[in-house]
CSV table of C-alpha atoms in Angstrom, one decimal:
chain,number,residue,atom,x,y,z
T,711,UNK,CA,-6.2,45.4,-5.1
T,712,UNK,CA,-4.0,48.3,-3.7
T,713,UNK,CA,-5.8,48.0,-0.4
T,714,UNK,CA,-5.2,44.2,-0.2
T,715,UNK,CA,-1.5,44.7,-1.2
T,716,UNK,CA,-1.2,47.3,1.5
T,717,UNK,CA,-2.9,45.1,4.0
T,718,UNK,CA,-0.7,42.2,3.2
T,719,UNK,CA,2.4,44.4,3.4
T,720,UNK,CA,1.2,45.4,6.8
T,721,UNK,CA,0.7,41.8,7.8
T,722,UNK,CA,4.2,40.9,6.6
T,723,UNK,CA,5.6,43.6,8.7
T,724,UNK,CA,3.4,42.6,11.7
T,725,UNK,CA,4.5,39.0,11.5
T,726,UNK,CA,8.1,39.9,10.6
T,727,UNK,CA,7.9,37.5,7.7
T,728,UNK,CA,11.2,38.6,6.1
T,729,UNK,CA,13.2,37.6,9.1
T,730,UNK,CA,11.3,34.3,9.5
T,731,UNK,CA,11.9,33.4,5.8
T,732,UNK,CA,15.6,34.3,6.1
T,733,UNK,CA,16.0,32.1,9.3
T,734,UNK,CA,14.3,29.2,7.5
T,735,UNK,CA,16.5,29.6,4.5
T,736,UNK,CA,19.6,29.6,6.8
T,737,UNK,CA,18.5,26.4,8.6
T,738,UNK,CA,17.8,24.7,5.3
T,739,UNK,CA,21.1,25.7,3.9
T,740,UNK,CA,22.9,24.4,7.0
T,741,UNK,CA,21.1,21.1,6.9
T,742,UNK,CA,21.8,20.7,3.2
T,743,UNK,CA,25.4,21.5,3.7
T,744,UNK,CA,25.7,19.0,6.5
T,745,UNK,CA,24.1,16.2,4.4
T,746,UNK,CA,25.5,16.9,0.9
T,747,UNK,CA,28.4,19.3,1.5
T,748,UNK,CA,28.8,21.3,-1.6
T,749,UNK,CA,27.4,18.5,-3.9
T,750,UNK,CA,24.3,18.8,-5.9
T,751,UNK,CA,21.1,18.3,-4.1
T,752,UNK,CA,19.2,15.1,-5.1
T,753,UNK,CA,15.9,15.6,-6.9
T,754,UNK,CA,13.0,14.3,-4.7
T,755,UNK,CA,9.9,12.5,-6.0
T,756,UNK,CA,6.6,14.2,-6.1
T,757,UNK,CA,3.9,12.7,-3.8
T,758,UNK,CA,1.2,14.1,-6.1
T,759,UNK,CA,2.7,12.5,-9.2
T,760,UNK,CA,3.2,9.2,-7.4
T,761,UNK,CA,-0.5,9.2,-6.4
T,762,UNK,CA,-1.5,9.8,-10.0
T,763,UNK,CA,0.8,7.0,-11.3
T,764,UNK,CA,-0.4,4.5,-8.7
T,765,UNK,CA,-4.1,5.3,-9.6
T,766,UNK,CA,-3.1,4.8,-13.2
T,767,UNK,CA,-1.5,1.5,-12.4
T,768,UNK,CA,-4.6,0.4,-10.5
T,769,UNK,CA,-6.6,1.4,-13.6
T,770,UNK,CA,-4.3,-0.7,-15.8
T,771,UNK,CA,-4.7,-3.7,-13.5
T,772,UNK,CA,-8.5,-3.4,-13.1
T,773,UNK,CA,-9.7,-1.1,-15.9
T,774,UNK,CA,-13.4,-1.8,-15.5
T,775,UNK,CA,-13.2,-0.8,-11.8
T,776,UNK,CA,-10.6,1.9,-11.7
T,777,UNK,CA,-10.3,3.0,-15.3
T,778,UNK,CA,-11.7,6.3,-16.7
T,779,UNK,CA,-15.4,6.6,-16.3
T,780,UNK,CA,-16.0,6.8,-20.1
T,781,UNK,CA,-14.5,3.4,-20.5
T,782,UNK,CA,-17.1,0.9,-21.8
T,783,UNK,CA,-17.2,-2.8,-21.8
T,784,UNK,CA,-15.9,-2.7,-25.4
T,785,UNK,CA,-12.9,-0.7,-24.3
T,786,UNK,CA,-11.7,-3.5,-22.1
T,787,UNK,CA,-12.0,-6.3,-24.7
T,788,UNK,CA,-9.3,-7.5,-27.0
T,789,UNK,CA,-10.5,-5.4,-30.0
T,790,UNK,CA,-9.8,-2.1,-28.3
T,791,UNK,CA,-6.9,-0.3,-26.8
T,792,UNK,CA,-5.0,2.8,-27.9
T,793,UNK,CA,-2.7,0.3,-29.5
T,794,UNK,CA,-5.4,-1.4,-31.4
T,795,UNK,CA,-6.1,-0.7,-35.0
T,796,UNK,CA,-9.8,-0.5,-34.2
T,797,UNK,CA,-10.1,1.7,-31.1
T,798,UNK,CA,-13.6,2.1,-29.8
T,799,UNK,CA,-15.4,5.4,-29.9
T,800,UNK,CA,-14.6,6.6,-26.3
T,801,UNK,CA,-10.9,5.8,-26.8
T,802,UNK,CA,-10.9,7.6,-30.1
T,803,UNK,CA,-12.5,10.7,-28.7
T,804,UNK,CA,-10.4,10.6,-25.6
T,805,UNK,CA,-7.0,10.1,-27.1
T,806,UNK,CA,-7.5,11.4,-30.7
T,807,UNK,CA,-6.7,9.3,-33.8
T,808,UNK,CA,-3.2,10.7,-34.0
T,809,UNK,CA,-2.1,9.3,-30.6
T,810,UNK,CA,-3.3,5.8,-31.3
T,811,UNK,CA,0.1,4.3,-32.2
T,812,UNK,CA,2.2,6.2,-29.7
T,813,UNK,CA,3.9,4.9,-26.6
T,814,UNK,CA,1.8,2.9,-24.1
T,815,UNK,CA,-0.6,4.8,-21.8
T,816,UNK,CA,-0.9,2.7,-18.7
T,817,UNK,CA,-4.4,3.9,-18.0
T,818,UNK,CA,-5.6,2.6,-21.4
T,819,UNK,CA,-3.4,-0.5,-21.7
T,820,UNK,CA,-4.5,-3.3,-19.4
T,821,UNK,CA,-1.8,-5.9,-19.5
T,822,UNK,CA,-3.9,-8.7,-20.9
T,823,UNK,CA,-4.8,-6.8,-24.1
T,824,UNK,CA,-1.5,-7.2,-25.8
T,825,UNK,CA,-1.7,-11.0,-25.6
T,826,UNK,CA,-5.3,-11.2,-26.5
T,827,UNK,CA,-4.9,-8.9,-29.5
T,828,UNK,CA,-2.6,-11.3,-31.4
T,829,UNK,CA,-5.3,-13.9,-31.3
T,830,UNK,CA,-8.0,-11.7,-32.7
S,1262,UNK,CA,10.9,0.6,-15.2
S,1263,UNK,CA,10.9,-2.2,-17.8
S,1264,UNK,CA,11.3,-4.8,-15.1
S,1265,UNK,CA,8.5,-3.2,-13.1
S,1266,UNK,CA,6.2,-3.0,-16.1
S,1267,UNK,CA,7.0,-6.7,-16.9
S,1268,UNK,CA,5.9,-7.7,-13.4
S,1269,UNK,CA,2.4,-6.2,-13.7
S,1270,UNK,CA,0.7,-9.4,-15.0
S,1271,UNK,CA,2.2,-11.3,-12.1
S,1272,UNK,CA,0.9,-8.5,-9.7
S,1273,UNK,CA,-2.5,-8.8,-11.2
S,1274,UNK,CA,-2.5,-12.6,-10.9
S,1275,UNK,CA,-1.6,-12.3,-7.2
S,1276,UNK,CA,-4.2,-9.7,-6.6
S,1277,UNK,CA,-6.8,-11.9,-8.2
S,1278,UNK,CA,-6.0,-14.6,-5.5
S,1279,UNK,CA,-6.4,-11.9,-2.8
S,1280,UNK,CA,-9.8,-10.8,-4.2
S,1281,UNK,CA,-10.9,-14.4,-4.4
S,1282,UNK,CA,-9.8,-14.9,-0.8
S,1283,UNK,CA,-11.8,-11.9,0.3
S,1284,UNK,CA,-14.9,-13.2,-1.5
S,1285,UNK,CA,-14.5,-16.7,0.0
S,1286,UNK,CA,-13.6,-15.4,3.4
S,1287,UNK,CA,-16.4,-12.9,4.0
S,1288,UNK,CA,-20.0,-14.0,4.0
S,1289,UNK,CA,-21.0,-10.3,3.5
S,1290,UNK,CA,-19.2,-10.2,0.1
S,1291,UNK,CA,-21.9,-10.5,-2.6
S,1292,UNK,CA,-19.7,-10.4,-5.7
S,1293,UNK,CA,-16.1,-10.2,-6.8
S,1294,UNK,CA,-16.8,-6.7,-8.2
S,1295,UNK,CA,-18.0,-5.5,-4.8
S,1296,UNK,CA,-14.8,-6.8,-3.3
S,1297,UNK,CA,-12.6,-5.0,-5.8
S,1298,UNK,CA,-14.5,-1.7,-5.3
S,1299,UNK,CA,-15.3,-1.7,-1.6
S,1300,UNK,CA,-12.8,-3.6,0.4
S,1301,UNK,CA,-10.0,-1.5,2.0
S,1302,UNK,CA,-7.9,-4.7,2.4
S,1303,UNK,CA,-8.0,-5.1,-1.4
S,1304,UNK,CA,-7.2,-1.5,-2.0
S,1305,UNK,CA,-4.2,-1.7,0.4
S,1306,UNK,CA,-3.0,-4.9,-1.3
S,1307,UNK,CA,-3.1,-3.4,-4.8
S,1308,UNK,CA,-0.8,-0.7,-3.5
S,1309,UNK,CA,1.3,-3.1,-1.5
S,1310,UNK,CA,2.0,-5.5,-4.3
S,1311,UNK,CA,3.0,-2.6,-6.5
S,1312,UNK,CA,5.1,-1.0,-3.8
S,1313,UNK,CA,6.8,-4.3,-2.9
S,1314,UNK,CA,8.0,-4.6,-6.5
S,1315,UNK,CA,9.6,-1.2,-6.3
S,1316,UNK,CA,11.1,-2.0,-2.9
S,1317,UNK,CA,12.7,-5.2,-4.5
S,1318,UNK,CA,13.9,-3.2,-7.5
S,1319,UNK,CA,15.8,-0.8,-5.2
S,1320,UNK,CA,13.6,2.3,-5.0
S,1321,UNK,CA,12.5,2.1,-1.4
S,1322,UNK,CA,11.4,5.7,-1.0
S,1323,UNK,CA,9.0,5.6,-3.9
S,1324,UNK,CA,7.7,2.3,-2.5
S,1325,UNK,CA,7.3,4.0,0.9
S,1326,UNK,CA,5.4,6.9,-0.6
S,1327,UNK,CA,2.9,4.5,-2.1
S,1328,UNK,CA,2.6,2.6,1.1
S,1329,UNK,CA,2.0,5.8,3.1
S,1330,UNK,CA,-0.6,7.1,0.6
S,1331,UNK,CA,-2.4,3.7,0.9
S,1332,UNK,CA,-2.1,3.9,4.7
S,1333,UNK,CA,-3.9,7.3,4.6
S,1334,UNK,CA,-6.6,5.9,2.4
S,1335,UNK,CA,-7.3,2.6,4.1
S,1336,UNK,CA,-5.9,2.9,7.6
S,1337,UNK,CA,-3.9,-0.2,6.8
S,1338,UNK,CA,-0.2,0.2,7.3
S,1339,UNK,CA,1.9,-2.3,5.4
S,1340,UNK,CA,5.6,-1.7,4.9
S,1341,UNK,CA,6.6,-2.3,1.3
S,1342,UNK,CA,9.3,-4.7,2.4
S,1343,UNK,CA,6.8,-7.2,3.9
S,1344,UNK,CA,6.7,-10.4,1.9
S,1345,UNK,CA,3.1,-11.6,1.5
S,1346,UNK,CA,2.0,-14.8,-0.2
S,1347,UNK,CA,-1.0,-15.3,-2.4
S,1348,UNK,CA,-4.6,-15.3,-1.2
S,1349,UNK,CA,-4.1,-12.8,1.6
S,1350,UNK,CA,-7.2,-11.2,3.0
S,1351,UNK,CA,-7.4,-8.3,5.5
S,1352,UNK,CA,-11.0,-8.0,6.6
S,1353,UNK,CA,-12.1,-4.5,7.7
S,1354,UNK,CA,-8.5,-3.5,8.1
S,1355,UNK,CA,-8.6,-0.4,10.2
S,1356,UNK,CA,-5.5,-0.3,12.4
S,1357,UNK,CA,-3.6,-3.2,10.8
S,1358,UNK,CA,0.2,-2.8,10.9
S,1359,UNK,CA,2.5,-5.2,9.1
S,1360,UNK,CA,6.3,-4.5,9.5
S,1361,UNK,CA,9.1,-4.4,7.1
S,1362,UNK,CA,10.5,-7.9,7.6
S,1363,UNK,CA,7.3,-9.7,8.2
S,1364,UNK,CA,6.9,-12.9,6.1
S,1365,UNK,CA,3.4,-14.1,5.4
S,1366,UNK,CA,2.6,-17.4,3.7
S,1367,UNK,CA,-0.4,-18.4,1.5
S,1368,UNK,CA,-4.0,-18.2,2.4
S,1369,UNK,CA,-3.6,-16.1,5.5
S,1370,UNK,CA,-6.5,-14.0,6.9
S,1371,UNK,CA,-6.2,-11.1,9.4
S,1372,UNK,CA,-8.8,-8.8,10.9
S,1373,UNK,CA,-8.7,-5.2,12.0
S,1374,UNK,CA,-6.1,-3.9,14.4
S,1375,UNK,CA,-3.8,-6.8,14.0
S,1376,UNK,CA,-0.1,-5.9,14.5
S,1377,UNK,CA,2.8,-7.9,13.1
S,1378,UNK,CA,5.5,-5.8,14.7
S,1379,UNK,CA,9.0,-5.8,16.2
S,1380,UNK,CA,9.7,-6.6,19.8
S,1381,UNK,CA,13.0,-4.9,20.3
S,1382,UNK,CA,15.4,-2.8,18.3
S,1383,UNK,CA,19.0,-3.9,18.2
S,1384,UNK,CA,21.5,-1.1,19.0
S,1385,UNK,CA,24.9,-0.9,17.3
S,1386,UNK,CA,28.1,0.0,19.2
S,1387,UNK,CA,27.8,3.6,18.2
S,1388,UNK,CA,24.4,3.8,19.9
S,1389,UNK,CA,22.4,3.9,16.7
S,1390,UNK,CA,19.7,1.4,15.8
S,1391,UNK,CA,20.8,-1.4,13.5
S,1392,UNK,CA,18.7,-1.2,10.3
S,1393,UNK,CA,17.2,-3.9,8.2
S,1394,UNK,CA,17.5,-6.8,10.6
S,1395,UNK,CA,14.8,-9.5,10.5
S,1396,UNK,CA,12.6,-8.5,13.5
S,1397,UNK,CA,9.0,-9.2,12.5
S,1398,UNK,CA,7.0,-12.4,12.6
S,1399,UNK,CA,6.8,-15.2,10.1
S,1400,UNK,CA,3.2,-16.3,9.6
S,1401,UNK,CA,2.9,-19.7,7.8
S,1402,UNK,CA,0.2,-20.8,5.4
S,1403,UNK,CA,-3.5,-21.0,6.4
S,1404,UNK,CA,-3.2,-18.9,9.5
S,1405,UNK,CA,-6.1,-16.8,10.8
S,1406,UNK,CA,-5.4,-13.9,13.1
S,1407,UNK,CA,-8.5,-12.3,14.7
S,1408,UNK,CA,-9.0,-8.6,15.6
S,1409,UNK,CA,-6.6,-6.8,17.8
S,1410,UNK,CA,-4.0,-9.5,18.1
S,1411,UNK,CA,-0.5,-8.2,18.6
S,1412,UNK,CA,2.3,-10.5,17.4
S,1413,UNK,CA,5.8,-9.2,18.0
S,1414,UNK,CA,9.4,-10.2,17.2
S,1415,UNK,CA,11.0,-12.7,14.8
S,1416,UNK,CA,8.7,-15.6,15.8
S,1417,UNK,CA,6.9,-18.1,13.7
S,1418,UNK,CA,3.1,-18.8,13.7
S,1419,UNK,CA,2.9,-22.4,12.6
S,1420,UNK,CA,0.8,-23.4,9.6
S,1421,UNK,CA,-2.9,-23.6,10.2
S,1422,UNK,CA,-2.9,-21.8,13.5
S,1423,UNK,CA,-5.6,-19.6,14.8
S,1424,UNK,CA,-4.7,-16.6,16.9
S,1425,UNK,CA,-7.6,-15.2,18.9
S,1426,UNK,CA,-8.7,-11.6,19.3
S,1427,UNK,CA,-6.6,-9.3,21.4
S,1428,UNK,CA,-3.9,-11.9,22.1
S,1429,UNK,CA,-0.4,-10.5,22.9
S,1430,UNK,CA,2.1,-13.0,21.5
S,1431,UNK,CA,5.9,-12.8,21.6
S,1432,UNK,CA,6.9,-16.5,21.2
S,1433,UNK,CA,6.6,-18.9,18.3
S,1434,UNK,CA,3.6,-21.4,18.2
S,1435,UNK,CA,3.7,-24.8,16.5
S,1436,UNK,CA,1.5,-25.6,13.5
S,1437,UNK,CA,-2.2,-26.1,14.3
S,1438,UNK,CA,-2.1,-24.0,17.5
S,1439,UNK,CA,-5.3,-22.2,18.8
S,1440,UNK,CA,-4.1,-19.3,20.9
S,1441,UNK,CA,-6.6,-17.3,23.0
S,1442,UNK,CA,-5.9,-15.1,25.9
S,1443,UNK,CA,-8.6,-12.8,27.2
S,1444,UNK,CA,-11.5,-14.6,28.8
S,1445,UNK,CA,-14.8,-12.8,29.5
S,1446,UNK,CA,-15.6,-12.1,33.1
S,1447,UNK,CA,-19.1,-11.4,34.5
S,1448,UNK,CA,-19.2,-8.7,37.1
S,1449,UNK,CA,-21.9,-6.8,38.8
S,1450,UNK,CA,-21.8,-3.1,38.3
S,1451,UNK,CA,-23.9,-2.3,41.4
S,1452,UNK,CA,-22.6,0.5,43.6
S,1453,UNK,CA,-19.6,1.1,41.4
S,1454,UNK,CA,-18.5,-2.5,41.5
S,1455,UNK,CA,-16.7,-4.0,38.5
S,1456,UNK,CA,-15.5,-0.6,37.1
């Protein structure tokens, strides 16, 4: 470990990383000052989080195709969702009994379920 | 968020028409399930119909992030601002580009490498581009646009028209038009001829 630390310290010095990082920071600060003056920087979205959300939405729209792999045919019928009083076995094991009546989970709540459930 | 969530049943209903259009429009499609799983055009439209809602609800950057992720996955580039009617089918899809202010009617089919783009960018007095102006084509109902066609500017492709492959089109065409451009040519390639 000491060897690799030493090696990386040597590499840092060789690349002059400290100066590069400082220059980048200066440019970033100047750009931010130009755009936002002294105001607070806006928070930016996470691309990774957006991808997960969109995949979840695709799963909510088409659960049999894009839902979790443990989803069975029963899971996508009116008698089962995490909101149902009678969740199927995969839903129970995936979400746990305690989470059954909590806020909607898009992955497990296809939009047609709510409507169908009231009829069943 | 509530408005977006409330729109999901409507999004699904629209997507069902796209999936049906793909099944009906491609002899190679063996089942609706295959279309949902395997067609990049459907994958792109799932993302576009979600992204378009976000665009309308005033979060254009989130919409754009979704559109660009879909572009990476499918090679189909649809700006989230594009208005697309029901039963839209993009077959194959690679290289398709649909711009921000494009308006597409119902039951339209496009093939790979079709561009619905802008012809020119208006410049403001300060020398910067004017943003948000209508600059992409309007495609009316029941139009088919074959592979590689490039359609540019705020023009209208009349209802029921067919645009042939590789056509370069920058003017409106009336309903029922059949537009073709490139004609094949037979050449001999002896002694370097025809190259």
